[in-house]
CSV table of C-alpha atoms and ligand atoms in Angstrom, one decimal:
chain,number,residue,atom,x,y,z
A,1,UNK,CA,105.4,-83.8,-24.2
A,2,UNK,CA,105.3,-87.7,-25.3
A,3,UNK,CA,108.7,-89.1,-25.5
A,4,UNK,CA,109.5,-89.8,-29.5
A,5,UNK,CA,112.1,-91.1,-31.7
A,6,UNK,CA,113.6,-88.2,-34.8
A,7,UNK,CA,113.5,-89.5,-37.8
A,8,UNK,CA,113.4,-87.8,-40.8
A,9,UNK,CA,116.1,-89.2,-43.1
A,10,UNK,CA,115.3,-87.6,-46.8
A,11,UNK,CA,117.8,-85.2,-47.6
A,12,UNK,CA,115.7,-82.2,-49.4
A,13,UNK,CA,117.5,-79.8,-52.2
A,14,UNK,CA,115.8,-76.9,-51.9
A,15,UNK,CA,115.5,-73.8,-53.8
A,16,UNK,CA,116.2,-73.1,-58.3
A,17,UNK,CA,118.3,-75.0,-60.0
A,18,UNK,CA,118.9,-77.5,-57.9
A,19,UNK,CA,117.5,-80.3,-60.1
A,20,UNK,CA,121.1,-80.3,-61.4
A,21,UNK,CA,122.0,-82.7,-58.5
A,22,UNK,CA,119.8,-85.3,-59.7
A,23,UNK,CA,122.6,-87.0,-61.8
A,24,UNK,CA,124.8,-87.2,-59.1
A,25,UNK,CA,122.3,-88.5,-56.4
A,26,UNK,CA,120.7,-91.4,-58.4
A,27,UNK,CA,124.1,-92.7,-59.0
A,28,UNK,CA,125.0,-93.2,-55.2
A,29,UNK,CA,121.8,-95.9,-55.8
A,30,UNK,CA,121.6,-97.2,-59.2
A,31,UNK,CA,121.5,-96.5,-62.6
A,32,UNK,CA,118.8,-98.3,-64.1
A,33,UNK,CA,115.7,-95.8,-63.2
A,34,UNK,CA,111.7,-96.3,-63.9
A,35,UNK,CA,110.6,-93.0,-63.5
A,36,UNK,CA,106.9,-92.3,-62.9
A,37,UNK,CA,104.9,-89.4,-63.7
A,38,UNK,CA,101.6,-88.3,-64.4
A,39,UNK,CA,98.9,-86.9,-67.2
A,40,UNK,CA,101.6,-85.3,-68.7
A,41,UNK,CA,102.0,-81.8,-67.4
A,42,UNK,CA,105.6,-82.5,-66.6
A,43,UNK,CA,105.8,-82.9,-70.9
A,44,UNK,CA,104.4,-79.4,-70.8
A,45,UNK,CA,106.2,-77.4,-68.7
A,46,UNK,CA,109.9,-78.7,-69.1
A,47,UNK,CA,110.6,-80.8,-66.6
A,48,UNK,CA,110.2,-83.7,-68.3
A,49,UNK,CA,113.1,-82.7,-70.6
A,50,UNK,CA,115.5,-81.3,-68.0
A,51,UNK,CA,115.1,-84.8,-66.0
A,52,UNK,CA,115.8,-87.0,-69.4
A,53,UNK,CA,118.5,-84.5,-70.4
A,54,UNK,CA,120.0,-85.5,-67.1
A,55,UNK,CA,120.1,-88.8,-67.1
A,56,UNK,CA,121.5,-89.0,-70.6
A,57,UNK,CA,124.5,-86.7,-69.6
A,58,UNK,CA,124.5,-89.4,-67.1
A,59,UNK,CA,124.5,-92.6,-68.3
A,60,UNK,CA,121.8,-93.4,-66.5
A,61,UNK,CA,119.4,-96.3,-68.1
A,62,UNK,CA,115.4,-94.8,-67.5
A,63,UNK,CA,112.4,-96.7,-68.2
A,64,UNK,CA,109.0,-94.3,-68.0
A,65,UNK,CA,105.6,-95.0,-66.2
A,66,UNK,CA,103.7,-92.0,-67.4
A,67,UNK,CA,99.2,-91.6,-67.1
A,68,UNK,CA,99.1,-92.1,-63.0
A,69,UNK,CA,96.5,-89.9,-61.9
A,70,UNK,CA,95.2,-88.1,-59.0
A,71,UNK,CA,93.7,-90.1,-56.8
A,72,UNK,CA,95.9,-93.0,-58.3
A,73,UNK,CA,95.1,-96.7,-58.7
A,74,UNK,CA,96.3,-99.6,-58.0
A,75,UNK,CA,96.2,-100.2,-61.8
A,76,UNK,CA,99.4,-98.3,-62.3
A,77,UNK,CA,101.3,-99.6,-59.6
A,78,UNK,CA,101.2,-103.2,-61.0
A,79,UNK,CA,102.2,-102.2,-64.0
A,80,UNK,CA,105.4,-100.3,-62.6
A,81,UNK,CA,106.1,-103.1,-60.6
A,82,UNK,CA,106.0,-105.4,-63.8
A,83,UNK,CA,108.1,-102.7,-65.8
A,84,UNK,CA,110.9,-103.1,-62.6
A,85,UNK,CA,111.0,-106.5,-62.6
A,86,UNK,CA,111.4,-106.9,-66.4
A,87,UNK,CA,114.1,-104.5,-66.3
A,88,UNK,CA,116.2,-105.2,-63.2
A,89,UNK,CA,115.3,-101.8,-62.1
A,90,UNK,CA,117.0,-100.7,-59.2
A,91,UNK,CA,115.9,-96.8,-58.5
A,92,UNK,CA,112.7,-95.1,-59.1
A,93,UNK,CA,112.5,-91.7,-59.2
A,94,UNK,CA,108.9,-89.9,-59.1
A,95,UNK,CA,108.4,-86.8,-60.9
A,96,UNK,CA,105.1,-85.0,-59.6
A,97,UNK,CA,102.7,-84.5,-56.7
A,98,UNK,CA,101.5,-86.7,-53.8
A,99,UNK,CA,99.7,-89.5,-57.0
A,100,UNK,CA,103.3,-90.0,-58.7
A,101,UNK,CA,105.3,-89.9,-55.6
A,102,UNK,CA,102.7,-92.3,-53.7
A,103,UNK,CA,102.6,-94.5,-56.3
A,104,UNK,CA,106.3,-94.7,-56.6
A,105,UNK,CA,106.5,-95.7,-53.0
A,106,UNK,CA,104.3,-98.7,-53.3
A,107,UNK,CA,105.9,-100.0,-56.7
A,108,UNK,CA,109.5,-100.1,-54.7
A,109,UNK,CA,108.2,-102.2,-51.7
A,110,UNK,CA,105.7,-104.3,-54.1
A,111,UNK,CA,108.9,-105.1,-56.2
A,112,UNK,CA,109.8,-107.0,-53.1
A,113,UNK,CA,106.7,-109.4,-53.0
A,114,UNK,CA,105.1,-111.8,-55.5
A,115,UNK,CA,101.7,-111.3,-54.8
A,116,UNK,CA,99.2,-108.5,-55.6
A,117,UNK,CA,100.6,-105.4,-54.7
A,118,UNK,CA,97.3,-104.6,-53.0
A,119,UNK,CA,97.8,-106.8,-50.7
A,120,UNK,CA,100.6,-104.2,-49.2
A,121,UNK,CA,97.8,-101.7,-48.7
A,122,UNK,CA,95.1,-104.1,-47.0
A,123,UNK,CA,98.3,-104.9,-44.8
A,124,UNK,CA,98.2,-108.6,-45.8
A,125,UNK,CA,101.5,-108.7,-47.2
A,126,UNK,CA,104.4,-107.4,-44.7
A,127,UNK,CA,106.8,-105.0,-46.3
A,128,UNK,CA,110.3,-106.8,-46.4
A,129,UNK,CA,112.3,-104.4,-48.8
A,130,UNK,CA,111.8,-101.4,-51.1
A,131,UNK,CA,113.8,-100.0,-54.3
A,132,UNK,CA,115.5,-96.6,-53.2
A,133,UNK,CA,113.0,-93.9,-54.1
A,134,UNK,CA,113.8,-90.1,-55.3
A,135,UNK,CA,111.3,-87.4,-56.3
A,136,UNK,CA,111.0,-84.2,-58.0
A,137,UNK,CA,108.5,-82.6,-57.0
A,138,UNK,CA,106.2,-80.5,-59.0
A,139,UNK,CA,103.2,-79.8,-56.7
A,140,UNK,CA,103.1,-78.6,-52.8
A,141,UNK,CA,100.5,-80.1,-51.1
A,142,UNK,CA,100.8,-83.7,-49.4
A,143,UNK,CA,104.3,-83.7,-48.1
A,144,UNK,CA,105.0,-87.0,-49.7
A,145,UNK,CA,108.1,-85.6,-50.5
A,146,UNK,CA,109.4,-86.1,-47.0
A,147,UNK,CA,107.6,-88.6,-45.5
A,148,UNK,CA,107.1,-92.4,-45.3
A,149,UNK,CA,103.8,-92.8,-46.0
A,150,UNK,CA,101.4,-93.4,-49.3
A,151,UNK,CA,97.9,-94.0,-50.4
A,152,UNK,CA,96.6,-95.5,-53.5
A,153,UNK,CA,92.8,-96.0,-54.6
A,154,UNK,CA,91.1,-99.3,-56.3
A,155,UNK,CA,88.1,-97.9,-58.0
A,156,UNK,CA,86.7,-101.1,-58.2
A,157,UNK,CA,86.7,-102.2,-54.6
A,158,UNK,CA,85.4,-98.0,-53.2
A,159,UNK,CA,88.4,-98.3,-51.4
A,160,UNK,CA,91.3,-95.9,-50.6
A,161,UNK,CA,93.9,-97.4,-48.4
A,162,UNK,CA,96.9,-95.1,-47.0
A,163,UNK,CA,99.7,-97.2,-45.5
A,164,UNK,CA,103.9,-95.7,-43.8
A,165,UNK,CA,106.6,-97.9,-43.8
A,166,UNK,CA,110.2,-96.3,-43.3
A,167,UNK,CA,111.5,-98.4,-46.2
A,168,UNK,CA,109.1,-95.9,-48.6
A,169,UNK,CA,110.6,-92.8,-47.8
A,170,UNK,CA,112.5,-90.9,-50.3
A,171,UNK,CA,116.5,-91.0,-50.2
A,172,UNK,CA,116.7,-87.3,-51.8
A,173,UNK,CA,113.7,-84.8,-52.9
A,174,UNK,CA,114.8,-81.8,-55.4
A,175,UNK,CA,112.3,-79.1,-54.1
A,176,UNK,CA,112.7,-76.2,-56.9
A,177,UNK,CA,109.5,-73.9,-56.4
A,178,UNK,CA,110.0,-72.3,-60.0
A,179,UNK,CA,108.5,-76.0,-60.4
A,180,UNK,CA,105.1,-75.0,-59.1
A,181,UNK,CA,104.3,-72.3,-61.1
A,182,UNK,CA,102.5,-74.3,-64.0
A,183,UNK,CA,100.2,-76.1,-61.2
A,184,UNK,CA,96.8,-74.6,-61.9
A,185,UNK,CA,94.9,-72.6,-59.6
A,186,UNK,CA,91.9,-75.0,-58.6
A,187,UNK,CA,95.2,-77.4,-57.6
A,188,UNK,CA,97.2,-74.7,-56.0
A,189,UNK,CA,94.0,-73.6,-53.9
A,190,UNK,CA,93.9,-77.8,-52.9
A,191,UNK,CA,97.5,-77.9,-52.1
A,192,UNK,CA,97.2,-75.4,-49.5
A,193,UNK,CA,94.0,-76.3,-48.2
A,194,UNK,CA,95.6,-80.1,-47.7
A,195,UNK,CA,99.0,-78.5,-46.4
A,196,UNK,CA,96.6,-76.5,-43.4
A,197,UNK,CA,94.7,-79.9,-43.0
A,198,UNK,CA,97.7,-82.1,-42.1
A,199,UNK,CA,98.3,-78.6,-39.7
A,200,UNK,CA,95.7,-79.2,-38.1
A,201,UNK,CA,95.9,-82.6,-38.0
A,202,UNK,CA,98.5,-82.6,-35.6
A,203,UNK,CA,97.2,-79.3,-34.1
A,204,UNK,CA,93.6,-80.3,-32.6
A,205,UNK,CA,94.7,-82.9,-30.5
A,206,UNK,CA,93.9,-83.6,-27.0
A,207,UNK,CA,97.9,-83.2,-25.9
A,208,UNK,CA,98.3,-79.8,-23.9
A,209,UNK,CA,102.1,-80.4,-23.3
A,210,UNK,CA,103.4,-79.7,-27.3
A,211,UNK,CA,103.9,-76.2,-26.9
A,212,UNK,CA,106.7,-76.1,-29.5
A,213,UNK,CA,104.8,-78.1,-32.0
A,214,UNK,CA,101.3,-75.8,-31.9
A,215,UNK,CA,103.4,-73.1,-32.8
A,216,UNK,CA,104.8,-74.7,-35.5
A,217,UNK,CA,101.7,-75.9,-36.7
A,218,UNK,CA,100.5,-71.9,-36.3
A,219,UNK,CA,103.2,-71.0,-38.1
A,220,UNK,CA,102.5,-73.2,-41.0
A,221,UNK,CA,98.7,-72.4,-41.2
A,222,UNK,CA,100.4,-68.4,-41.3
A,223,UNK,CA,102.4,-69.1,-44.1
A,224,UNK,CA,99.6,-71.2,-46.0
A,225,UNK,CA,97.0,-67.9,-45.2
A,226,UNK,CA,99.5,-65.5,-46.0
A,227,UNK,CA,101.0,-66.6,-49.7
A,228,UNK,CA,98.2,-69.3,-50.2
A,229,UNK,CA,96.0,-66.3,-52.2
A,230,UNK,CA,99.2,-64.5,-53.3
A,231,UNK,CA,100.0,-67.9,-55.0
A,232,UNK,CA,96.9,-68.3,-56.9
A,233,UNK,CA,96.9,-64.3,-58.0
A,234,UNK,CA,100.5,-64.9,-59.0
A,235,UNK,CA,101.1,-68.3,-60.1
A,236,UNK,CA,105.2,-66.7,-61.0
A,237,UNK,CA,105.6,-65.0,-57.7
A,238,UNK,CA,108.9,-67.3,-55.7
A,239,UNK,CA,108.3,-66.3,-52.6
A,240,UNK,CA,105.0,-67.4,-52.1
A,241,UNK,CA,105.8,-70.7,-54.0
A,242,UNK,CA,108.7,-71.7,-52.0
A,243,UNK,CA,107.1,-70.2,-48.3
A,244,UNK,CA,103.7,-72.6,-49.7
A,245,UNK,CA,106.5,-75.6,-50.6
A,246,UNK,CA,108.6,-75.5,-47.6
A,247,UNK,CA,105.3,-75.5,-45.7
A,248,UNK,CA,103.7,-78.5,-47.5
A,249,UNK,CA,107.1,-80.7,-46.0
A,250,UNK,CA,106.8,-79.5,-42.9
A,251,UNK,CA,103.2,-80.3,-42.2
A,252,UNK,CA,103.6,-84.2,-42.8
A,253,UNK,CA,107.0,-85.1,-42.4
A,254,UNK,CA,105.9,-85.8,-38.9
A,255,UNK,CA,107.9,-82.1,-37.4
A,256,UNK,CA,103.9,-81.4,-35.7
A,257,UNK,CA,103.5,-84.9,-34.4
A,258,UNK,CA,106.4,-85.9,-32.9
A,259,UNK,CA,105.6,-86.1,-29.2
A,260,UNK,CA,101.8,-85.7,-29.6
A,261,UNK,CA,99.1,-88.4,-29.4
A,262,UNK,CA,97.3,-87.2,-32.5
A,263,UNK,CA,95.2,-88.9,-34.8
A,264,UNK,CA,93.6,-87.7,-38.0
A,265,UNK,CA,90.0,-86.9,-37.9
A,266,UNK,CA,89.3,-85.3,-41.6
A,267,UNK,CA,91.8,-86.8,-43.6
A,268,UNK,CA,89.8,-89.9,-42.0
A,269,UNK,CA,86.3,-88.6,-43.1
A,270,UNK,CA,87.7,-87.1,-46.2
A,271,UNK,CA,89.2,-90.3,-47.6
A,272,UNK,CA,86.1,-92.0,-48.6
A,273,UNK,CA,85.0,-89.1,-50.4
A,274,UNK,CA,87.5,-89.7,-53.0
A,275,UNK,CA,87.2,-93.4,-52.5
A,276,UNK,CA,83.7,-92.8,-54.3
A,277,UNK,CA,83.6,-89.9,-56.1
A,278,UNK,CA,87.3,-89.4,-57.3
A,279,UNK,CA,87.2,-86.1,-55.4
A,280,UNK,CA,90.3,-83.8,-55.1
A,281,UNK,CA,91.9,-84.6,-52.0
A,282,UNK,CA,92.5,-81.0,-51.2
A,283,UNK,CA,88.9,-79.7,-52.0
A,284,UNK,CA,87.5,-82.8,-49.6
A,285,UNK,CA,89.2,-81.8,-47.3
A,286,UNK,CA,88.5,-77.7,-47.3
A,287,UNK,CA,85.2,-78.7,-47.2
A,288,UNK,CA,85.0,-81.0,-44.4
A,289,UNK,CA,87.2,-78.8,-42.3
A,290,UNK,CA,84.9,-76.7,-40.9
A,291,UNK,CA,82.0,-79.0,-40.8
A,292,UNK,CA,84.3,-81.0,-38.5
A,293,UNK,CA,84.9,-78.0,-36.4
A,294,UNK,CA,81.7,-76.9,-35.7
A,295,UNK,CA,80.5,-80.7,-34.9
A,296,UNK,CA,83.4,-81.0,-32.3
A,297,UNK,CA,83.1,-77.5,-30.8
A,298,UNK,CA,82.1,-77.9,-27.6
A,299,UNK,CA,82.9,-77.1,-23.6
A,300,UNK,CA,85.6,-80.0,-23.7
A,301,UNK,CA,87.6,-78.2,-27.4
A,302,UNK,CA,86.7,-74.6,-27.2
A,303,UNK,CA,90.0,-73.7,-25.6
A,304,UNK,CA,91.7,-75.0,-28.6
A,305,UNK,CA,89.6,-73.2,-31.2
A,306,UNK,CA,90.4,-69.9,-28.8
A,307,UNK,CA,94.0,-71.2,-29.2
A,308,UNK,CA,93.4,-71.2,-32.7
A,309,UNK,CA,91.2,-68.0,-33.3
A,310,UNK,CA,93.5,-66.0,-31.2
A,311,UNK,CA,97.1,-67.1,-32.2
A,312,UNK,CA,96.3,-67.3,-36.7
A,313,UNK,CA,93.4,-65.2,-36.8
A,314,UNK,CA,94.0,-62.7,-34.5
A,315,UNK,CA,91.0,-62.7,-32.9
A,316,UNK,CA,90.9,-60.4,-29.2
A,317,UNK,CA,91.4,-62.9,-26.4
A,318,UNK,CA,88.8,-60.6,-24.9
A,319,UNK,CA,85.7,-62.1,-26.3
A,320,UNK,CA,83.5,-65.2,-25.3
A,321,UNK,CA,85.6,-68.1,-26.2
A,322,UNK,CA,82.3,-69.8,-28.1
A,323,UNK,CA,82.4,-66.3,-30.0
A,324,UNK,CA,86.1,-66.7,-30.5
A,325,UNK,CA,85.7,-70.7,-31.7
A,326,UNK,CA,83.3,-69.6,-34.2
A,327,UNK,CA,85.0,-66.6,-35.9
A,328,UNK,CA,87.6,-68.8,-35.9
A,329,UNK,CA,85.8,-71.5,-38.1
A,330,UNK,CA,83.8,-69.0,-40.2
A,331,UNK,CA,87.5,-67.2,-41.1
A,332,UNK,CA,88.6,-70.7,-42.5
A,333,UNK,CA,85.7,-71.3,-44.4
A,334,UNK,CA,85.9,-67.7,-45.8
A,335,UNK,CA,89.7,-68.4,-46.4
A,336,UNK,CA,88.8,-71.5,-48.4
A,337,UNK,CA,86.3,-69.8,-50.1
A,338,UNK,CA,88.8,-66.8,-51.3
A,339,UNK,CA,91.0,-69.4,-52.9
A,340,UNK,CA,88.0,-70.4,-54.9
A,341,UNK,CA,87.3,-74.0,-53.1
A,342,UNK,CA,83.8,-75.3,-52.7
A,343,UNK,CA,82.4,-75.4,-49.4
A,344,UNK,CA,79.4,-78.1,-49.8
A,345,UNK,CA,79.8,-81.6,-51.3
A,346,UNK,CA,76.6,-80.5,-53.4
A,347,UNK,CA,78.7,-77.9,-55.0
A,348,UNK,CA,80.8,-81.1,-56.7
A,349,UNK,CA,78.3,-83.2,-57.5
A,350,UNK,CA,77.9,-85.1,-54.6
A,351,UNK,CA,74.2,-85.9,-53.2
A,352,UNK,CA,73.0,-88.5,-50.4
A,353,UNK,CA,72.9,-91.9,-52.6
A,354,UNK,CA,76.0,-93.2,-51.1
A,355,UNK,CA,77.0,-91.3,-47.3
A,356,UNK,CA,75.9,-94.1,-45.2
A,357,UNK,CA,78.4,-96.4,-47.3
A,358,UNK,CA,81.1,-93.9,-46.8
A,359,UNK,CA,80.6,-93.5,-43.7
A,360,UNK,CA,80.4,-97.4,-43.1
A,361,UNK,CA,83.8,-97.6,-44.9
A,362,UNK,CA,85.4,-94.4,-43.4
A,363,UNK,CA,84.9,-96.2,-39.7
A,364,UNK,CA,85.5,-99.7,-40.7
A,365,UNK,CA,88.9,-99.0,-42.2
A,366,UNK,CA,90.2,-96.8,-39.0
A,367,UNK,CA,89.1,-99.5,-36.9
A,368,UNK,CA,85.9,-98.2,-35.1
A,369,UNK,CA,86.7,-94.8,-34.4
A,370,UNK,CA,88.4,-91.6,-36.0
A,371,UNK,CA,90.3,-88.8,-34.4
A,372,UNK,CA,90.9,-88.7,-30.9
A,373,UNK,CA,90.5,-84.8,-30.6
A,374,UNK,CA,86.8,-85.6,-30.3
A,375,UNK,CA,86.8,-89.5,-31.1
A,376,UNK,CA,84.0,-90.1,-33.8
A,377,UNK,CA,81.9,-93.3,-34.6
A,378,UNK,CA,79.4,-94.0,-37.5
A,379,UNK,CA,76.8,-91.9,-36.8
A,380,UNK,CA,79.0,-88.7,-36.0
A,381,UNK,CA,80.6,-89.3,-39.5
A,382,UNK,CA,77.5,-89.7,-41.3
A,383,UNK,CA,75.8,-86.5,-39.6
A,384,UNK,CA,79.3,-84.3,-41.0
A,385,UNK,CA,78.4,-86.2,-44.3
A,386,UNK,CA,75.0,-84.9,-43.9
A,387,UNK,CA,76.1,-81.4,-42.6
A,388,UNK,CA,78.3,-80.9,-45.6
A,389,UNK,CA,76.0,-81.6,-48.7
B,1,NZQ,O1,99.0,-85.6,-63.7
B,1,NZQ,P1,99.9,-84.5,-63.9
B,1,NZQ,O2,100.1,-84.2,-65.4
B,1,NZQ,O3,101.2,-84.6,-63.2
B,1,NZQ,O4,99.1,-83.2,-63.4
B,1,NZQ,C1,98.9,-83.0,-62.0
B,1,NZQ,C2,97.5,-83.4,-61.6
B,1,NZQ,O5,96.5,-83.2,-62.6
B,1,NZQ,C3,98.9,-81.6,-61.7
B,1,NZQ,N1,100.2,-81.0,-61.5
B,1,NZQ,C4,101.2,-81.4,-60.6
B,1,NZQ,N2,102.3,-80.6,-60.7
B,1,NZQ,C5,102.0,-79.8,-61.8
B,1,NZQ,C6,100.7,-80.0,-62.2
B,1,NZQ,N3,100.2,-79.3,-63.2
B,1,NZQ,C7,100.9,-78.3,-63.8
B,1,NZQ,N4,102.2,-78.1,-63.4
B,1,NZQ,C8,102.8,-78.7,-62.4
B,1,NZQ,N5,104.0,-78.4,-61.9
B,1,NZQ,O6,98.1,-81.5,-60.4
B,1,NZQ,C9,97.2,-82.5,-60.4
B,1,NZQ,C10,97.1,-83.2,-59.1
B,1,NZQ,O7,98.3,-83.9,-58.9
B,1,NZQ,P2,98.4,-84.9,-57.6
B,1,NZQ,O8,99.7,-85.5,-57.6
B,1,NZQ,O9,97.2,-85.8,-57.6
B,1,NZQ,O10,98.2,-83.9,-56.4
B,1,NZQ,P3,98.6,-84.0,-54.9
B,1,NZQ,O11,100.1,-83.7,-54.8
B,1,NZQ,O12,97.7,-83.2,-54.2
B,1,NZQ,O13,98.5,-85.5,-54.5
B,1,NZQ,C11,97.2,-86.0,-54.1
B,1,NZQ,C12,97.3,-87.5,-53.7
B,1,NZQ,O14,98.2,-87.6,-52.5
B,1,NZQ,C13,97.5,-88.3,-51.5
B,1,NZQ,C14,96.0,-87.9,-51.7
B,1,NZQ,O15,95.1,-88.7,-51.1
B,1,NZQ,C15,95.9,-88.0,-53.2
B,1,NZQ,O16,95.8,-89.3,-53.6
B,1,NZQ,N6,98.0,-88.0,-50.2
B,1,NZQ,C16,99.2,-88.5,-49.9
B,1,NZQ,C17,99.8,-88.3,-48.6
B,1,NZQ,C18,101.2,-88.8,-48.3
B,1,NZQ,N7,101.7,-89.7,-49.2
B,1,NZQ,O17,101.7,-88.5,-47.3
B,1,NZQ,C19,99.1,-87.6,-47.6
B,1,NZQ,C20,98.0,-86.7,-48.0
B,1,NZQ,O18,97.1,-86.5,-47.0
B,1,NZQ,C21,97.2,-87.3,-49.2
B,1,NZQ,O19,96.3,-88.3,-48.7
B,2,ZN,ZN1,96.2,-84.7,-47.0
C-alpha cells in the first residue's frame, strides 16, 4: 500500500429528518445564502419548501439560482457568481445532484477571482479562496457530496473540464434517502451505474498491495447490484435508497483510492460523450464499461477480472480465468441492462460523425494518455468509441 494523507473533512447527516440541522449548520458560516438548484424537481417534491421554511425560522437571508442542469454550464456558474457578489453572499448551499452541487463548488472559488470563472476549470486561474459550501442532496450517484472535486461543461467550446481543490468540499451534507425517492427510474438506474463506475475506478488498477480497499470497492459494487434493481422496482423502499446513498459517498470521497496509484479510464472516455452529445453521465458510462473491459482484457489484467468475477459475481474460481473475465463482463452488461440502461451509443442517438473529435479531445485533455490499468492513447479510445456504437 502507497503511503497517503486522510482527508475527508465534510461532516455528513445521515438518515430522515435530518434536514432539520440545516438551520443550525449554516449559521456556524453565514447567513446570507445563494442557494442553487436545478429544473425544479426540488419545487415538486418538497424540498424546496422545507429548506426555505428553514431558513425563514432562521433568519437566514437566501438568494436562489434555480434552472442548472445536468451536464451544467458554465452559463450558470457566472451568473451565481454575479448573484454572490451583488449580495455579499457568504454561504452557498446546493440543493440537488452532482449538476447543483458541482456547480456550487465552482461559483464559491470563482467568487474569489475577477476573471472568467472558466478560467478555474482550464486551470489558468489558481484557486485562492472559496465561499463555505453545504448540500442537500437529492440524488445518489456522483459522490459530490463528499468530495472536493467538480465538473462543469461549455457547450460552446465541446468541452467538459472536471477540476479538485480542497477549498470546494462541502462543510456539512444532509443525506436523508426519503429524499431520493422522487428521482426517476432512467436517473436512478444512472446513479448506480456511475456509483459502480467510480468502484471500479479505483478497483482496476495496476496496485496489488490495497487489499482493504478492493474489498471495499467489492463491497460497494454488492450493495449497488443488490438494491440498485430493488430501487428502481421500489422507488419508496428506505433500505435500498439509503444502502444506494451511503454507497454513492463512499465510492468518490476518495475511501477506494487512498493508497492506490489509480487513474480513471472511463470516466476519461466517457466525459467527451457528454461534452458533445449532452449524454447522461451515468448511462455513458454503463455503456462504456464493458467495452473498456473487454478491450483491456488480456494476459497482463485477467487476474483482476478473475478477482472481480469471483469475489461480486460469484463465479467458481475453478474455471479458465479468460472464462471467468468474460462472465464477469457479460454479468455487468446484463446488470446494466436489467436497470433499463442502453448498452450501445447508437441506442442514444449517437453515430460516427464526431468519435475521432472525441477521442482527440478525450486524450488531449488527460494529457496524452488515460487510465493506467491498461494506459490508453488515441487510437485505443477511438476503437472503444467504435466498439460501442
Ligand atoms: O434538475 P432537477 O430538477 O434537480 O432534476 C434532476 C435532473 O433532471 C433529477 N433529480 C435529482 N434529484 C431528484 C431529481 N428528480 C426527482 N427527484 C429528486 N429527488 O435528476 C436529474 C439529474 O441530476 P444531476 O444533478 O445532473 O445528476 P447527477 O447527480 O448524476 O450529476 C451528474 C453530474 O455530476 C458530474 C457529472 O459529470 C454530471 O455533470 N460528476 C461529478 C463528480 C464529482 N463532482 O465528484 C464526479 C462524477 O464522476 C461526475 O462526473
Ligand atoms: Zn462519475
Amino acid at each position: 500500500m502507497q503511503n497517503f494523507n486522510y482527508s475527508i473533512p465534510t461532516k455528513v447527516f445521515f438518515g430522515k429528518d435530518q434536514i432539520n440541522v440545516l438551520g443550525g449548520e449554516i449559521k456556524k458560516y453565514g447567513s446570507r445564502v445563494l442557494i442553487t438548484y436545478g429544473g425544479g424537481n426540488i419545487k415538486k417534491n418538497g424540498i424546496y419548501d422545507k429548506v426555505v421554511e428553514i431558513l425563514k425560522a432562521n433568519h437566514i437571508e437566501y438568494w436562489e439560482l434555480g434552472g442548472i442542469e445536468p451536464n451544467p454550464e458554465i452559463g450558470k456558474v457566472r451568473e451565481g457568481v454575479q448573484i454572490c457578489k451583488d449580495n455579499n453572499i457568504d454561504f452557498v448551499l446546493a440543493v440537488g445532484g452532482g449538476s447543483t452541487i458541482d456547480s456550487a463548488k465552482i461559483i464559491s472559488v470563482a467568487y474569489y477571482y475577477e476573471g472568467d470563472p472558466w478560467d478555474i476549470l482550464t486551470r489558468e486561474a489558481p484557486i485562492k479562496n472559496a465561499l463555505p459550501i453545504g448540500v442537500v442532496l437529492t440524488m445518489a450517484a456522483t459522490g459530490s457530496e463528499m468530495n472536493s472535486g467538480a465538473v462543469i461543461s461549455n457547450k460552446e467550446l465541446k468541452q467538459k473540464l472536471p477540476i479538485g481543490h480542497p477549498f470546494m468540499a462541502p462543510k456539512f451534507s444532509i443525506l436523508d434517502p426519503s429524499y431520493t425517492y422522487t428521482v426517476p427510474k432512467n436517473q436512478t438506474a444512472a446513479g448506480v451505474a456511475d456509483i459502480m463506475s467510480h468502484s471500479f475506478e479505483s478497483y482496476f488498477s495496476p496496485d496489488k498491495g490495497a487489499y482493504l480497499q478492493d474489498r471495499l470497492a467489492e463491497s460497494i459494487l454488492k450493495t449497488c447490484i443488490k438494491y440498485g434493481k430493488i430501487a428502481i422496482d421500489e422507488p419508496e423502499n428506505y433500505e435500498a435508497r439509503a444502502n444506494i446513498m451511503w454507497a454513492a459517498s463512499l465510492a468518490l470521497n476518495g475511501i477506494l483510492s487512498y493508497g492506490k496509484n489509480t487513474a480513471s479510464s472511463v470516466h476519461g472516455i466517457a466525459q467527451y460523450v457528454s461534452a458533445y452529445y449532452n449524454t447522461t453521465h451515468g448511462v455513458a458510462l454503463a455503456i462504456l464499461t464493458p467495452v473498456w473491459m473487454e478491450y483491456v482484457l488480456e494476459d497482463k489484467t485477467v487476474e483482476k477480472f478473475v478477482e472481480y468475477g469471483v469475489n461480486v459475481w460469484g463465479i467458481s474460481p475453478d474455471k479458465d480465468k479468460f472464462a471467468i473475465a468474460q462472465e464477469a463482463i457479460d454479468k455487468t452488461k446484463e446488470y446494466f441492462t436489467s436497470l433499463g440502461l442502453p448498452s450501445t451509443l447508437g441506442e442514444v442517438g449517437i453515430g460516427e460523425e464526431n468519435l475521432e473529435n472525441m477521442a482527440r479531445d478525450a486524450i488531449e485533455n488527460k494529457g496524452g494518455v488515460i487510465g493506467n490499468f491498461k494506459p490508453l492513447y488515441y487510437e485505443d479510445v477511438l476503437e472503444i468509441y467504435r466498439r460501442a456504437i
